[in-house]
Structures are given as structure tokens and as C-alpha cells.
Amino acid sequence: MTHAIVQALIWTGKSLDVLDQRQLPEQTHYDRYTDAAGVAEAIKSMRVRGAPAIGIAAAYGVVLSVQQHLQSEQWRDNVAADIETLAQSRPTAVNLFWALDKMKAVLAENSDDVLSAVTECAIKIHADDKAANQRMGDLGAALLTGAKGVMTHCNTGSLATGGYGTALGVIRSAVAQNKNLNVYAGETRPWLQGARLTVWELAQDGIPATLIADSAAAWLMKSGAIDWIIVGADRIAANGDTANKIGTYSLATLAKQHGVKFMVVAPTSTIDWTLENGDGIEIECRNPLELLPACYDTPNSLVSAWNPVFDVTPAALISAIVTEKGIVLNPSEQTNGIRSLQA
Ligand code: MRU
């Protein structure tokens, strides 16, 4: 039986309800936020995660800030400080900065009813992302004709977006079109987005999935079980170099070795047009304790941990970038990279 697709973010009109993804799959618990600092903390602590969802949450955070401060004389300064706090929450997903720039542009318009104007903008960012996902789902699914198996990494579904999903949206659309696909999900260490979120989300939708240890990916490819790896993105440079969850670069390298195709699915809000290539993408390093067994967390311990949570896959390893504005095949072979999609 299929269920209504889970929602990571619910705007109530006065507050933002955030599904605490740290508690999944055991608990489906929403926290209610009424100020921007709370939303920034929800992003930082990964209650909400996934590039598009982070951007949408931040946009609602700006609405909450305006709602809280509008009556004070220095409300613009307070809102600017809240926007800075939101911008500091996580560094890699460009959707965060894209959404904040959109909200800043609305604030700069000096509308008579600024609260309505920012609310309208945040709701539109949310709705547009969902619509983009549906479109990318259709476009990406068309590439899967004849495919028997796919593998995905991290969580790129409804939980990570405005709804439906990017890479997971393509898988949803392919299954809806009765394409007979075996779906594999990597567990996605260290935070286990694949094991805790992706297979749960697919099961909610009645889509069977097989979980593998990240380290089993090469052997899975060698077995011939998969034709495509399908992933999302946190930031794509203008030449197609793509930052995504740590481990994506390994998968793309392995895919090349085994003749498996590699698809990146992301809305154009994930493209950073200011970067010519991926060298300038800031890669978030999270607390080593997310990785390190507690017994090593002692003074004078000889064991430490390095915990980068994203990596950059060179465009040359990518077979297709799917956006809501169209598909770019083999981006490194195009003279314009993905600039053809720039409005
Ligand atoms: O650290 P996370 O869970 O926020 O990382 C998420 C990812 O890397 C996703 O693949 C990416 O944001 C695309 S989500 C549509």
C-alpha cells in the first residue's frame, strides 16, 4: 500500500514544523520553530538536511525573523543578523545561499506589506522545488529505458527537498512508469542517510530496495546488477563538477571502471554559476565525534578522525546532469558545460 509522501517541512502560516530526521526511522517527530535562530540550529544539527530542503527551511527562517522583529524600529538590522546566522549553518549546499539571496531581494523591494511579500516568496521557493522535482523525475526516468538496476547514495527524496526528490524522484517516476528496476541504496556512512532515510522513504512508497554497505559498491557493479548510479548534488560548478555526499566521487570512479552510467539530478538552484569548476567549493568537515568511537575521545588519544561530509566528482565522470530545465549529457564534452541552462 502506498502512503502520502512524507514531508520534511510544513509551514503552518505562523511557524515551521521540521521533521527531526535524526530520529528516523524509529520516530516521526516534528519540532515547531518560531524564530530564525531555531531554524539555523535545525539545519546545523541536521534535523533537516539535503540541499534543497536546507534552502527552503532557511527561506521560512527569514519569514519567521520578519514576523518576530517587524514591530521594532531596527527590524531590518535584526533580520540581517538572522540571515547571517542562517548563512552560517552549513557551508556546502549552495541552495542555502541561493534561497537567502532571493529573500534578501524581496526585502530590498520595500513592499508595503513586507511580511506577506517574504511569506509569498518562501512558499514559492518550496512549491517551485517540488515542481522541479516532478519535471526532473520525468526527464531522468526517460534515460532509464532498458535499465534493470540502479544504485543511489545518501538521501535525495522528499526528506531532502520540497517533496518527491531529485535522484529519488527519478526512481519514483521510473517505478510509476512500470519500469522494472532493482533499486540499491548505499548505507552512506557515517550519518547513514541511505540506511536510515532512503530505504525507509522508498518503503513508505511501496518501492522495494536493497541496502548495501558502501564498501560493497564495487562488487555490486562488477556483478552486472546495475546500469546507472543516480545521485543528487549540493553544488554544481559551471563546468559540471559536482559536490555531493562523501563517497559520491568513489562511486563515480568505480562506475567508470565498470561501464556503469552516472546520473546527477539537481534543480538549477543547485548550480553555482560563479564557480568555473569544483575547486572553489567549500567542503564541510563535521565533528570527528560523528565518526570516532567514544573510547578514543580521551585526552592524549592517539586516534583522531577526519570527517569531510562531501566530495567533488569531476564532470568527466558524469554521464548526465538532469535539471528541471533539461538534461546535459556528458557535461565535460560540451563546450558550454551546463551554461546552456543559465536563464
Ligand atoms: O549532509 P546531507 O544529508 O545534507 O547531504 C545531502 C546530500 O548530499 C544529498 O545528496 C544532496 O543534498 C542532494 S539532496 C536532493
CSV table of N, CA, C and O in Angstrom, one decimal, residues 50-168:
chain,number,residue,atom,x,y,z
A,50,GLY,N,19.8,17.9,3.3
A,50,GLY,CA,19.5,17.8,1.9
A,50,GLY,C,19.5,19.2,1.3
A,50,GLY,O,18.8,20.1,1.9
A,51,ALA,N,20.2,19.4,0.2
A,51,ALA,CA,20.4,20.8,-0.2
A,51,ALA,C,19.2,21.6,-0.5
A,51,ALA,O,19.0,22.7,0.1
A,52,PRO,N,18.2,21.1,-1.2
A,52,PRO,CA,17.0,21.9,-1.5
A,52,PRO,C,16.2,22.2,-0.2
A,52,PRO,O,15.7,23.3,0.1
A,53,ALA,N,16.1,21.2,0.7
A,53,ALA,CA,15.3,21.3,1.9
A,53,ALA,C,16.0,22.4,2.8
A,53,ALA,O,15.3,23.1,3.5
A,54,ILE,N,17.3,22.4,2.8
A,54,ILE,CA,18.1,23.4,3.6
A,54,ILE,C,17.7,24.8,3.1
A,54,ILE,O,17.4,25.7,3.9
A,55,GLY,N,17.7,25.0,1.8
A,55,GLY,CA,17.3,26.3,1.2
A,55,GLY,C,15.9,26.7,1.6
A,55,GLY,O,15.7,27.9,2.0
A,56,ILE,N,15.0,25.8,1.5
A,56,ILE,CA,13.6,26.1,1.8
A,56,ILE,C,13.4,26.4,3.3
A,56,ILE,O,12.8,27.4,3.6
A,57,ALA,N,14.1,25.6,4.1
A,57,ALA,CA,14.0,25.9,5.6
A,57,ALA,C,14.5,27.3,5.9
A,57,ALA,O,13.9,28.1,6.7
A,58,ALA,N,15.6,27.7,5.3
A,58,ALA,CA,16.2,29.0,5.5
A,58,ALA,C,15.3,30.1,5.0
A,58,ALA,O,15.2,31.1,5.7
A,59,ALA,N,14.6,29.9,3.9
A,59,ALA,CA,13.7,30.9,3.4
A,59,ALA,C,12.6,31.1,4.5
A,59,ALA,O,12.2,32.3,4.8
A,60,TYR,N,12.0,30.0,5.0
A,60,TYR,CA,11.0,30.2,6.1
A,60,TYR,C,11.6,30.8,7.3
A,60,TYR,O,10.9,31.5,8.0
A,61,GLY,N,12.9,30.5,7.6
A,61,GLY,CA,13.6,31.2,8.7
A,61,GLY,C,13.6,32.7,8.6
A,61,GLY,O,13.4,33.4,9.6
A,62,VAL,N,13.7,33.2,7.3
A,62,VAL,CA,13.7,34.6,7.1
A,62,VAL,C,12.3,35.2,7.4
A,62,VAL,O,12.1,36.2,8.0
A,63,VAL,N,11.3,34.4,7.0
A,63,VAL,CA,9.9,34.8,7.3
A,63,VAL,C,9.7,34.9,8.8
A,63,VAL,O,9.1,35.9,9.3
A,64,LEU,N,10.2,33.9,9.5
A,64,LEU,CA,10.0,33.9,11.0
A,64,LEU,C,10.7,35.1,11.6
A,64,LEU,O,10.2,35.8,12.5
A,65,SER,N,11.9,35.5,11.0
A,65,SER,CA,12.6,36.6,11.5
A,65,SER,C,11.8,37.9,11.3
A,65,SER,O,11.7,38.8,12.2
A,66,VAL,N,11.3,38.1,10.1
A,66,VAL,CA,10.5,39.3,9.8
A,66,VAL,C,9.3,39.4,10.8
A,66,VAL,O,9.0,40.4,11.4
A,67,GLN,N,8.6,38.2,10.9
A,67,GLN,CA,7.4,38.1,11.8
A,67,GLN,C,7.8,38.6,13.2
A,67,GLN,O,7.1,39.3,13.9
A,68,GLN,N,9.0,38.1,13.7
A,68,GLN,CA,9.4,38.4,15.1
A,68,GLN,C,9.8,39.9,15.3
A,68,GLN,O,9.5,40.4,16.3
A,69,HIS,N,10.4,40.5,14.3
A,69,HIS,CA,11.1,41.8,14.5
A,69,HIS,C,10.4,43.0,13.9
A,69,HIS,O,10.7,44.1,14.2
A,70,LEU,N,9.4,42.7,13.1
A,70,LEU,CA,8.8,43.8,12.3
A,70,LEU,C,8.3,45.0,13.1
A,70,LEU,O,8.4,46.1,12.6
A,71,GLN,N,7.9,44.8,14.3
A,71,GLN,CA,7.3,45.9,15.1
A,71,GLN,C,8.5,46.8,15.7
A,71,GLN,O,8.2,47.9,16.1
A,72,SER,N,9.7,46.3,15.7
A,72,SER,CA,10.8,47.1,16.3
A,72,SER,C,11.4,48.1,15.2
A,72,SER,O,11.3,47.8,14.0
A,73,GLU,N,11.9,49.2,15.7
A,73,GLU,CA,12.4,50.2,14.8
A,73,GLU,C,13.6,49.7,14.0
A,73,GLU,O,13.8,50.0,12.8
A,74,GLN,N,14.5,48.9,14.7
A,74,GLN,CA,15.7,48.4,14.0
A,74,GLN,C,15.4,47.0,13.4
A,74,GLN,O,16.3,46.2,13.3
A,75,TRP,N,14.2,46.8,12.9
A,75,TRP,CA,13.9,45.4,12.4
A,75,TRP,C,14.8,44.9,11.3
A,75,TRP,O,15.2,43.8,11.2
A,76,ARG,N,15.2,45.9,10.4
A,76,ARG,CA,16.0,45.4,9.3
A,76,ARG,C,17.4,44.9,9.7
A,76,ARG,O,17.9,43.9,9.2
A,77,ASP,N,17.9,45.6,10.8
A,77,ASP,CA,19.2,45.1,11.3
A,77,ASP,C,19.1,43.7,11.9
A,77,ASP,O,19.9,42.8,11.8
A,78,ASN,N,17.9,43.5,12.7
A,78,ASN,CA,17.7,42.2,13.3
A,78,ASN,C,17.6,41.1,12.3
A,78,ASN,O,18.1,40.0,12.4
A,79,VAL,N,16.8,41.4,11.2
A,79,VAL,CA,16.6,40.4,10.1
A,79,VAL,C,17.9,40.1,9.4
A,79,VAL,O,18.3,39.0,9.2
A,80,ALA,N,18.7,41.2,9.2
A,80,ALA,CA,20.0,41.0,8.5
A,80,ALA,C,20.9,40.1,9.4
A,80,ALA,O,21.6,39.2,8.9
A,81,ALA,N,20.9,40.2,10.7
A,81,ALA,CA,21.7,39.4,11.6
A,81,ALA,C,21.2,37.9,11.6
A,81,ALA,O,22.0,37.0,11.6
A,82,ASP,N,19.8,37.8,11.5
A,82,ASP,CA,19.3,36.4,11.4
A,82,ASP,C,19.7,35.8,10.1
A,82,ASP,O,20.0,34.5,10.1
A,83,ILE,N,19.7,36.5,9.0
A,83,ILE,CA,20.1,36.0,7.7
A,83,ILE,C,21.5,35.5,7.8
A,83,ILE,O,21.9,34.4,7.3
A,84,GLU,N,22.4,36.3,8.5
A,84,GLU,CA,23.8,35.9,8.6
A,84,GLU,C,23.9,34.6,9.4
A,84,GLU,O,24.6,33.7,9.1
A,85,THR,N,23.1,34.5,10.5
A,85,THR,CA,23.1,33.2,11.3
A,85,THR,C,22.6,32.0,10.4
A,85,THR,O,23.2,31.0,10.5
A,86,LEU,N,21.6,32.2,9.6
A,86,LEU,CA,21.2,31.1,8.7
A,86,LEU,C,22.3,30.8,7.7
A,86,LEU,O,22.5,29.6,7.5
A,87,ALA,N,23.0,31.8,7.2
A,87,ALA,CA,24.0,31.5,6.2
A,87,ALA,C,25.2,30.8,6.8
A,87,ALA,O,25.9,30.1,6.1
A,88,GLN,N,25.4,30.9,8.1
A,88,GLN,CA,26.5,30.2,8.8
A,88,GLN,C,26.2,28.8,9.2
A,88,GLN,O,27.0,28.0,9.7
A,89,SER,N,24.9,28.3,8.9
A,89,SER,CA,24.5,27.0,9.4
A,89,SER,C,25.3,25.8,8.7
A,89,SER,O,25.7,24.9,9.4
A,90,ARG,N,25.4,25.8,7.4
A,90,ARG,CA,26.2,24.8,6.7
A,90,ARG,C,26.8,25.4,5.5
A,90,ARG,O,26.1,26.2,4.8
A,91,PRO,N,28.0,25.0,5.1
A,91,PRO,CA,28.7,25.8,4.0
A,91,PRO,C,28.5,25.2,2.6
A,91,PRO,O,28.7,26.0,1.6
A,92,THR,N,28.2,24.0,2.4
A,92,THR,CA,28.4,23.4,1.0
A,92,THR,C,27.2,23.5,0.1
A,92,THR,O,27.4,23.9,-1.1
A,93,ALA,N,26.0,23.3,0.6
A,93,ALA,CA,24.8,23.3,-0.3
A,93,ALA,C,24.6,24.8,-0.7
A,93,ALA,O,24.2,25.6,0.1
A,94,VAL,N,24.7,25.0,-2.0
A,94,VAL,CA,24.5,26.4,-2.5
A,94,VAL,C,23.1,26.8,-2.4
A,94,VAL,O,22.7,28.1,-2.4
A,95,ASN,N,22.1,25.9,-2.4
A,95,ASN,CA,20.7,26.2,-2.3
A,95,ASN,C,20.4,27.1,-1.1
A,95,ASN,O,19.5,27.9,-1.1
A,96,LEU,N,21.2,27.0,0.0
A,96,LEU,CA,21.0,27.8,1.2
A,96,LEU,C,21.2,29.3,0.8
A,96,LEU,O,20.4,30.1,1.1
A,97,PHE,N,22.3,29.6,0.1
A,97,PHE,CA,22.7,30.9,-0.2
A,97,PHE,C,21.8,31.5,-1.3
A,97,PHE,O,21.4,32.7,-1.3
A,98,TRP,N,21.4,30.6,-2.2
A,98,TRP,CA,20.5,31.0,-3.3
A,98,TRP,C,19.2,31.4,-2.7
A,98,TRP,O,18.6,32.5,-3.1
A,99,ALA,N,18.7,30.6,-1.8
A,99,ALA,CA,17.4,31.0,-1.2
A,99,ALA,C,17.5,32.3,-0.4
A,99,ALA,O,16.6,33.1,-0.4
A,100,LEU,N,18.6,32.4,0.4
A,100,LEU,CA,18.7,33.7,1.2
A,100,LEU,C,18.8,34.9,0.3
A,100,LEU,O,18.3,36.0,0.6
A,101,ASP,N,19.5,34.7,-0.9
A,101,ASP,CA,19.6,35.9,-1.8
A,101,ASP,C,18.2,36.2,-2.3
A,101,ASP,O,17.9,37.4,-2.5
A,102,LYS,N,17.4,35.2,-2.6
A,102,LYS,CA,16.1,35.5,-3.1
A,102,LYS,C,15.3,36.3,-2.0
A,102,LYS,O,14.5,37.3,-2.3
A,103,MET,N,15.4,35.9,-0.8
A,103,MET,CA,14.7,36.5,0.3
A,103,MET,C,15.2,38.0,0.5
A,103,MET,O,14.4,38.9,0.8
A,104,LYS,N,16.5,38.1,0.4
A,104,LYS,CA,17.1,39.5,0.5
A,104,LYS,C,16.6,40.4,-0.6
A,104,LYS,O,16.3,41.6,-0.3
A,105,ALA,N,16.4,39.9,-1.8
A,105,ALA,CA,15.9,40.7,-2.9
A,105,ALA,C,14.5,41.2,-2.6
A,105,ALA,O,14.1,42.3,-2.9
A,106,VAL,N,13.7,40.3,-2.0
A,106,VAL,CA,12.3,40.7,-1.7
A,106,VAL,C,12.3,41.8,-0.6
A,106,VAL,O,11.6,42.8,-0.7
A,107,LEU,N,13.2,41.6,0.4
A,107,LEU,CA,13.3,42.6,1.5
A,107,LEU,C,13.7,44.0,0.9
A,107,LEU,O,13.3,45.0,1.3
A,108,ALA,N,14.6,43.9,-0.1
A,108,ALA,CA,15.1,45.2,-0.7
A,108,ALA,C,14.0,45.9,-1.5
A,108,ALA,O,14.2,47.1,-1.8
A,109,GLU,N,12.9,45.2,-1.9
A,109,GLU,CA,11.9,45.8,-2.7
A,109,GLU,C,11.1,46.8,-1.9
A,109,GLU,O,10.3,47.6,-2.4
A,110,ASN,N,11.2,46.8,-0.5
A,110,ASN,CA,10.5,47.7,0.4
A,110,ASN,C,9.0,47.7,0.2
A,110,ASN,O,8.3,48.7,0.1
A,111,SER,N,8.4,46.5,0.1
A,111,SER,CA,7.0,46.4,-0.1
A,111,SER,C,6.2,47.0,1.1
A,111,SER,O,6.7,47.0,2.2
A,112,ASP,N,5.0,47.4,0.8
A,112,ASP,CA,4.1,48.0,1.9
A,112,ASP,C,3.8,46.9,3.0
A,112,ASP,O,3.7,47.2,4.1
A,113,ASP,N,3.7,45.7,2.4
A,113,ASP,CA,3.3,44.6,3.3
A,113,ASP,C,4.5,43.5,3.2
A,113,ASP,O,4.4,42.5,2.5
A,114,VAL,N,5.6,43.9,3.9
A,114,VAL,CA,6.8,43.1,3.8
A,114,VAL,C,6.6,41.6,4.3
A,114,VAL,O,7.2,40.7,3.7
A,115,LEU,N,5.8,41.4,5.3
A,115,LEU,CA,5.6,40.1,5.8
A,115,LEU,C,4.9,39.2,4.8
A,115,LEU,O,5.4,38.0,4.5
A,116,SER,N,3.9,39.7,4.1
A,116,SER,CA,3.2,39.0,3.1
A,116,SER,C,4.2,38.7,1.9
A,116,SER,O,4.2,37.6,1.4
A,117,ALA,N,5.0,39.7,1.6
A,117,ALA,CA,5.9,39.5,0.4
A,117,ALA,C,6.9,38.4,0.7
A,117,ALA,O,7.2,37.6,-0.2
A,118,VAL,N,7.5,38.4,1.9
A,118,VAL,CA,8.5,37.4,2.2
A,118,VAL,C,7.9,36.0,2.3
A,118,VAL,O,8.4,35.0,1.9
A,119,THR,N,6.7,36.0,2.9
A,119,THR,CA,6.0,34.7,3.0
A,119,THR,C,5.7,34.1,1.7
A,119,THR,O,5.9,32.9,1.4
A,120,GLU,N,5.2,35.0,0.8
A,120,GLU,CA,4.9,34.5,-0.6
A,120,GLU,C,6.1,33.9,-1.3
A,120,GLU,O,6.1,32.9,-1.9
A,121,CYS,N,7.2,34.6,-1.1
A,121,CYS,CA,8.5,34.2,-1.7
A,121,CYS,C,8.9,32.8,-1.2
A,121,CYS,O,9.3,31.9,-1.9
A,122,ALA,N,8.9,32.6,0.1
A,122,ALA,CA,9.3,31.3,0.7
A,122,ALA,C,8.4,30.2,0.3
A,122,ALA,O,8.8,29.1,-0.1
A,123,ILE,N,7.1,30.5,0.2
A,123,ILE,CA,6.1,29.4,-0.2
A,123,ILE,C,6.4,29.1,-1.7
A,123,ILE,O,6.3,27.9,-2.1
A,124,LYS,N,6.7,30.1,-2.5
A,124,LYS,CA,7.0,29.8,-3.9
A,124,LYS,C,8.3,29.0,-4.1
A,124,LYS,O,8.4,28.1,-4.9
A,125,ILE,N,9.3,29.4,-3.3
A,125,ILE,CA,10.6,28.6,-3.4
A,125,ILE,C,10.3,27.1,-3.1
A,125,ILE,O,10.7,26.2,-3.8
A,126,HIS,N,9.4,26.9,-2.1
A,126,HIS,CA,9.1,25.5,-1.7
A,126,HIS,C,8.3,24.8,-2.8
A,126,HIS,O,8.6,23.7,-3.2
A,127,ALA,N,7.3,25.5,-3.3
A,127,ALA,CA,6.4,24.9,-4.4
A,127,ALA,C,7.2,24.7,-5.7
A,127,ALA,O,7.0,23.7,-6.4
A,128,ASP,N,8.1,25.7,-6.0
A,128,ASP,CA,8.9,25.5,-7.3
A,128,ASP,C,9.8,24.3,-7.2
A,128,ASP,O,10.0,23.7,-8.2
A,129,ASP,N,10.3,24.1,-6.0
A,129,ASP,CA,11.3,23.0,-5.9
A,129,ASP,C,10.5,21.6,-6.1
A,129,ASP,O,11.0,20.8,-6.8
A,130,LYS,N,9.3,21.6,-5.5
A,130,LYS,CA,8.5,20.3,-5.7
A,130,LYS,C,8.2,20.1,-7.2
A,130,LYS,O,8.4,19.0,-7.7
A,131,ALA,N,7.8,21.2,-7.9
A,131,ALA,CA,7.5,21.1,-9.3
A,131,ALA,C,8.7,20.7,-10.1
A,131,ALA,O,8.7,19.9,-11.1
A,132,ALA,N,9.9,21.3,-9.7
A,132,ALA,CA,11.2,21.0,-10.5
A,132,ALA,C,11.5,19.5,-10.3
A,132,ALA,O,11.9,18.8,-11.2
A,133,ASN,N,11.2,19.0,-9.1
A,133,ASN,CA,11.5,17.5,-8.8
A,133,ASN,C,10.6,16.7,-9.8
A,133,ASN,O,11.1,15.7,-10.3
A,134,GLN,N,9.4,17.0,-9.9
A,134,GLN,CA,8.5,16.2,-10.8
A,134,GLN,C,9.0,16.2,-12.2
A,134,GLN,O,9.0,15.2,-12.9
A,135,ARG,N,9.4,17.4,-12.6
A,135,ARG,CA,9.9,17.5,-14.0
A,135,ARG,C,11.2,16.7,-14.2
A,135,ARG,O,11.3,16.0,-15.2
A,136,MET,N,12.1,16.8,-13.2
A,136,MET,CA,13.3,16.0,-13.3
A,136,MET,C,13.1,14.5,-13.2
A,136,MET,O,13.8,13.8,-13.9
A,137,GLY,N,12.0,14.2,-12.5
A,137,GLY,CA,11.7,12.8,-12.4
A,137,GLY,C,11.3,12.2,-13.8
A,137,GLY,O,11.8,11.2,-14.2
A,138,ASP,N,10.5,13.0,-14.5
A,138,ASP,CA,10.1,12.5,-15.8
A,138,ASP,C,11.3,12.5,-16.8
A,138,ASP,O,11.5,11.5,-17.5
A,139,LEU,N,12.1,13.5,-16.8
A,139,LEU,CA,13.3,13.6,-17.7
A,139,LEU,C,14.3,12.5,-17.4
A,139,LEU,O,14.8,11.8,-18.3
A,140,GLY,N,14.6,12.3,-16.1
A,140,GLY,CA,15.6,11.3,-15.7
A,140,GLY,C,15.1,9.9,-16.0
A,140,GLY,O,15.8,9.0,-16.4
A,141,ALA,N,13.8,9.7,-15.7
A,141,ALA,CA,13.2,8.3,-15.9
A,141,ALA,C,13.4,7.9,-17.4
A,141,ALA,O,13.6,6.7,-17.7
A,142,ALA,N,13.3,8.9,-18.3
A,142,ALA,CA,13.3,8.5,-19.7
A,142,ALA,C,14.7,7.9,-20.0
A,142,ALA,O,14.9,7.2,-21.0
A,143,LEU,N,15.7,8.3,-19.3
A,143,LEU,CA,17.1,7.8,-19.5
A,143,LEU,C,17.2,6.4,-19.1
A,143,LEU,O,18.2,5.7,-19.4
A,144,LEU,N,16.3,5.9,-18.3
A,144,LEU,CA,16.4,4.6,-17.7
A,144,LEU,C,15.8,3.5,-18.5
A,144,LEU,O,15.7,2.3,-18.1
A,145,THR,N,15.3,3.8,-19.7
A,145,THR,CA,14.7,2.8,-20.6
A,145,THR,C,15.7,1.6,-20.8
A,145,THR,O,16.8,1.8,-21.1
A,146,GLY,N,15.2,0.4,-20.5
A,146,GLY,CA,16.0,-0.8,-20.7
A,146,GLY,C,16.9,-1.1,-19.5
A,146,GLY,O,17.5,-2.2,-19.4
A,147,ALA,N,17.0,-0.2,-18.5
A,147,ALA,CA,17.8,-0.4,-17.3
A,147,ALA,C,17.2,-1.5,-16.4
A,147,ALA,O,16.0,-1.5,-16.3
A,148,LYS,N,18.0,-2.3,-15.8
A,148,LYS,CA,17.5,-3.3,-14.9
A,148,LYS,C,17.7,-3.0,-13.4
A,148,LYS,O,17.0,-3.4,-12.5
A,149,GLY,N,18.8,-2.3,-13.2
A,149,GLY,CA,19.2,-2.0,-11.8
A,149,GLY,C,19.8,-0.6,-11.7
A,149,GLY,O,20.5,-0.1,-12.6
A,150,VAL,N,19.5,0.1,-10.6
A,150,VAL,CA,20.1,1.4,-10.3
A,150,VAL,C,20.6,1.4,-8.8
A,150,VAL,O,20.1,0.7,-8.0
A,151,MET,N,21.6,2.2,-8.6
A,151,MET,CA,22.1,2.4,-7.2
A,151,MET,C,22.0,3.9,-6.9
A,151,MET,O,22.3,4.7,-7.7
A,152,THR,N,21.6,4.2,-5.7
A,152,THR,CA,21.6,5.6,-5.2
A,152,THR,C,22.4,5.8,-4.0
A,152,THR,O,22.7,4.8,-3.3
A,153,HIS,N,22.7,7.0,-3.6
A,153,HIS,CA,23.6,7.3,-2.5
A,153,HIS,C,23.0,8.4,-1.7
A,153,HIS,O,22.4,9.3,-2.2
A,154,CYS,N,23.2,8.4,-0.4
A,154,CYS,CA,22.6,9.4,0.5
A,154,CYS,C,21.1,9.3,0.5
A,154,CYS,O,20.5,8.4,0.0
A,155,ASN,N,20.5,10.4,0.9
A,155,ASN,CA,19.0,10.5,0.7
A,155,ASN,C,18.7,11.8,-0.1
A,155,ASN,O,19.1,12.9,0.3
A,156,THR,N,18.0,11.6,-1.2
A,156,THR,CA,17.7,12.7,-2.1
A,156,THR,C,16.2,12.7,-2.3
A,156,THR,O,15.7,13.2,-3.3
A,157,GLY,N,15.4,12.2,-1.4
A,157,GLY,CA,14.0,12.1,-1.6
A,157,GLY,C,13.2,13.3,-1.1
A,157,GLY,O,13.7,14.4,-1.0
A,158,SER,N,12.0,13.0,-0.7
A,158,SER,CA,11.1,14.0,-0.2
A,158,SER,C,11.7,14.7,1.1
A,158,SER,O,11.5,15.9,1.4
A,159,LEU,N,12.4,13.9,1.8
A,159,LEU,CA,13.1,14.3,3.1
A,159,LEU,C,14.1,15.4,2.8
A,159,LEU,O,14.4,16.2,3.6
A,160,ALA,N,14.7,15.4,1.6
A,160,ALA,CA,15.8,16.2,1.3
A,160,ALA,C,15.5,17.4,0.4
A,160,ALA,O,16.3,18.3,0.1
A,161,THR,N,14.2,17.5,0.1
A,161,THR,CA,13.7,18.5,-0.9
A,161,THR,C,12.4,19.1,-0.5
A,161,THR,O,11.9,18.8,0.6
A,162,GLY,N,11.8,19.8,-1.4
A,162,GLY,CA,10.4,20.4,-1.2
A,162,GLY,C,9.4,19.3,-1.3
A,162,GLY,O,8.2,19.5,-0.9
A,163,GLY,N,9.8,18.1,-1.7
A,163,GLY,CA,8.8,17.0,-1.9
A,163,GLY,C,9.2,16.2,-3.1
A,163,GLY,O,9.6,16.8,-4.1
A,164,TYR,N,9.0,14.9,-3.1
A,164,TYR,CA,9.2,14.0,-4.2
A,164,TYR,C,10.7,13.6,-4.4
A,164,TYR,O,11.0,12.4,-4.4
A,165,GLY,N,11.6,14.5,-4.6
A,165,GLY,CA,13.0,14.2,-4.6
A,165,GLY,C,13.7,14.4,-5.9
A,165,GLY,O,13.0,14.5,-7.0
A,166,THR,N,15.0,14.4,-5.9
A,166,THR,CA,15.8,14.6,-7.1
A,166,THR,C,16.2,13.2,-7.7
A,166,THR,O,15.4,12.7,-8.5
A,167,ALA,N,17.3,12.6,-7.2
A,167,ALA,CA,17.6,11.3,-7.7
A,167,ALA,C,16.5,10.3,-7.3
A,167,ALA,O,16.1,9.4,-8.1
A,168,LEU,N,16.0,10.4,-6.1
A,168,LEU,CA,14.9,9.5,-5.7
A,168,LEU,C,13.6,9.8,-6.4
A,168,LEU,O,12.8,8.9,-6.6
